mmCIF file of C-alpha atoms in Angstrom:
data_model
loop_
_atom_site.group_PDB
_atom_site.id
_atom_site.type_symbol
_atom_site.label_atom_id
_atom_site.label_comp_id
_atom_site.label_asym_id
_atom_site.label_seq_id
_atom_site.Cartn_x
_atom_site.Cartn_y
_atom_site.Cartn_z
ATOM 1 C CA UNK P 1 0.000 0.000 0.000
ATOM 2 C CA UNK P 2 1.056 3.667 -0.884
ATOM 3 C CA UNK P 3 -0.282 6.253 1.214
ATOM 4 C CA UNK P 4 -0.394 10.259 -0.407
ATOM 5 C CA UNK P 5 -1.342 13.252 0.886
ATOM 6 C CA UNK P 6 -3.845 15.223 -1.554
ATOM 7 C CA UNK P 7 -5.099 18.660 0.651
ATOM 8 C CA UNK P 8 -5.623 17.840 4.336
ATOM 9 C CA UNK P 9 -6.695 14.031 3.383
ATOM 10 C CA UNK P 10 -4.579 11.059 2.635
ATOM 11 C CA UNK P 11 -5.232 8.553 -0.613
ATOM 12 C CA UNK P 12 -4.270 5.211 -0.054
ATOM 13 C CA UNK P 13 -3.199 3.127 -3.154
ATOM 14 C CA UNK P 14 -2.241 -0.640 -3.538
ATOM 15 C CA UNK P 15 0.875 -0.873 -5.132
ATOM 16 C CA UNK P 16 -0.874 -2.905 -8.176
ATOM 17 C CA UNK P 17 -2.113 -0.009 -9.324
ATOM 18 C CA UNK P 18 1.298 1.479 -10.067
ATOM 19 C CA UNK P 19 3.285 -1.919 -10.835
ATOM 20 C CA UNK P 20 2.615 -5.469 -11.987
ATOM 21 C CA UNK P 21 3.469 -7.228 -8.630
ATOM 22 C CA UNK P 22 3.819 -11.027 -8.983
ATOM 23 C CA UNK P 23 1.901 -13.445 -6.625
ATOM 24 C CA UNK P 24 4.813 -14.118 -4.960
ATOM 25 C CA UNK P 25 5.490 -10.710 -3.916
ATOM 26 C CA UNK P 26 2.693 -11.348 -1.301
ATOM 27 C CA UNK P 27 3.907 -15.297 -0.140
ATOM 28 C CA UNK P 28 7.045 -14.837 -0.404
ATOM 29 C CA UNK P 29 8.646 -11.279 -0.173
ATOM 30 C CA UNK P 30 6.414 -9.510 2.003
ATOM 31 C CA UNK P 31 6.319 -12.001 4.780
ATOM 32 C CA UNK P 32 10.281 -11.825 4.834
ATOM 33 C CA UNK P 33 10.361 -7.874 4.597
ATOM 34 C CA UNK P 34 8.131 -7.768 7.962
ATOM 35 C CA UNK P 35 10.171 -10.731 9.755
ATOM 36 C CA UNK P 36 13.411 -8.368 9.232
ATOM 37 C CA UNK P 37 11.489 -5.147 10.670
ATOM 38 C CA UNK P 38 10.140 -7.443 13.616
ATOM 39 C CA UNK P 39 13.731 -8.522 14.539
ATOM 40 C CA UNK P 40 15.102 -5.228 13.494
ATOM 41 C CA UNK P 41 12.195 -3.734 16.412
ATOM 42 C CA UNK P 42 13.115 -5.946 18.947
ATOM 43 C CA UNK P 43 16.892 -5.935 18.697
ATOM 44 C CA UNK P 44 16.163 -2.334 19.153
ATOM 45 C CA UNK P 45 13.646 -2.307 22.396
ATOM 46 C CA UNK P 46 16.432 -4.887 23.829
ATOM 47 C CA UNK P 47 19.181 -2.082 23.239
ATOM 48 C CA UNK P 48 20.518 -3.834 20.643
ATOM 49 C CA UNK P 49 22.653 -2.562 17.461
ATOM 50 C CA UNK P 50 22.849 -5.570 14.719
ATOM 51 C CA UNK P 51 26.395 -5.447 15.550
ATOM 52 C CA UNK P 52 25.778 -6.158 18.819
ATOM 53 C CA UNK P 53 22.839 -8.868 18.199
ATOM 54 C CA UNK P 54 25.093 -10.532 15.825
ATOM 55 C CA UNK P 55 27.991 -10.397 18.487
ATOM 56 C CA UNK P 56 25.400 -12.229 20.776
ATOM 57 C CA UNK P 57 24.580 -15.040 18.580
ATOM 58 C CA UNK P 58 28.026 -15.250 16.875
ATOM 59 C CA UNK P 59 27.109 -13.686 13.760
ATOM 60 C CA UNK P 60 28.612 -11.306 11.133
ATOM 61 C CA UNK P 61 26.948 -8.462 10.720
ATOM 62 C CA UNK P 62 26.171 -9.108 6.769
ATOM 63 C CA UNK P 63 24.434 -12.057 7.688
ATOM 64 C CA UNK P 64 22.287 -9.969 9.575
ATOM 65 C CA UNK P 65 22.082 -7.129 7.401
ATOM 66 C CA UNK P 66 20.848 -10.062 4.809
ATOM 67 C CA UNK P 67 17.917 -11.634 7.389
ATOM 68 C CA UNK P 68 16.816 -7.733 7.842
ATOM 69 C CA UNK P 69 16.822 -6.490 4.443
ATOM 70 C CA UNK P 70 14.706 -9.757 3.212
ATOM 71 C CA UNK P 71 17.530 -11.328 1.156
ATOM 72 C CA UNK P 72 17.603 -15.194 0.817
ATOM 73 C CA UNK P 73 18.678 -16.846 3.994
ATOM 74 C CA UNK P 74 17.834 -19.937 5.609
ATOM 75 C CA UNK P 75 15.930 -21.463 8.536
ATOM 76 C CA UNK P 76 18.921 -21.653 10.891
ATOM 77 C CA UNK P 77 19.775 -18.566 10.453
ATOM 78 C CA UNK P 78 16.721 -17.372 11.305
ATOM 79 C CA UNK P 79 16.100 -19.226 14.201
ATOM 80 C CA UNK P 80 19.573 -18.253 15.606
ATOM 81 C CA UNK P 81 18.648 -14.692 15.613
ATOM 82 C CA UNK P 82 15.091 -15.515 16.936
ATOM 83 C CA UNK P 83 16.674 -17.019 19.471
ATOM 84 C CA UNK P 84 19.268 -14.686 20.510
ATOM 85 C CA UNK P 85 16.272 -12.410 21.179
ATOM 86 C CA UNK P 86 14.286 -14.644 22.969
ATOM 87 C CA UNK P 87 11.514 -15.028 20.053
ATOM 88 C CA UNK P 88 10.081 -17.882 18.567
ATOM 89 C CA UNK P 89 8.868 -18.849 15.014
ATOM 90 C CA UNK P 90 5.159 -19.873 15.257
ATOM 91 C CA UNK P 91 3.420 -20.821 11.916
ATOM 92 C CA UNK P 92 -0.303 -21.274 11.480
ATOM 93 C CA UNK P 93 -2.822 -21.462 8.543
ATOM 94 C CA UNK P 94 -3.389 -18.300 6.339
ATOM 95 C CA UNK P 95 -6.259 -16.066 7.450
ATOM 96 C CA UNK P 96 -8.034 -15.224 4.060
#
């Protein structure tokens, strides 16, 4: 979603109306975009830098940088960092 401000009111847009987006934009991508901000947020209300998380877990700091920014990692990895901050990895069916 794109948000715009038009006067005093704000116009909120999907982003198919701009772009094609493939399918899985929304399975794939978008789920691993907000994973990275929801470690990103905790590391942060835990006082944590990334290069301070990833001296924590014994982690380099790209690897990190590659979880948060949604680039391909694996499961491990993942749960590594979740665990470093104390979180889980909970999976349940799709709401529709």
């Amino acid at each position: 979603m794109l948000a715009t401000k038009k006067d005093s009111t704000v116009e909120v847009h999907s982003l198919n109306e701009y772009v094609d987006v493939p399918d899985e934009y929304y399975s794939i991508d978008l789920p691993k975009i907000m994973l990275g901000k929801m470690i990103v947020t905790e590391a942060r209300k835990q006082g944590l830098s990334m290069r301070k998380l990833g001296e924590k877990i014994g982690m380099k700091h790209p690897q990190l940088v590659r979880v948060t920014s949604a680039n391909n990692y694996n499961i491990d990895t993942i749960l590594k960092i979740l665990n470093g901050l104390d979180m889980e990895l909970v999976v349940k069916k799709k709401s529709k």
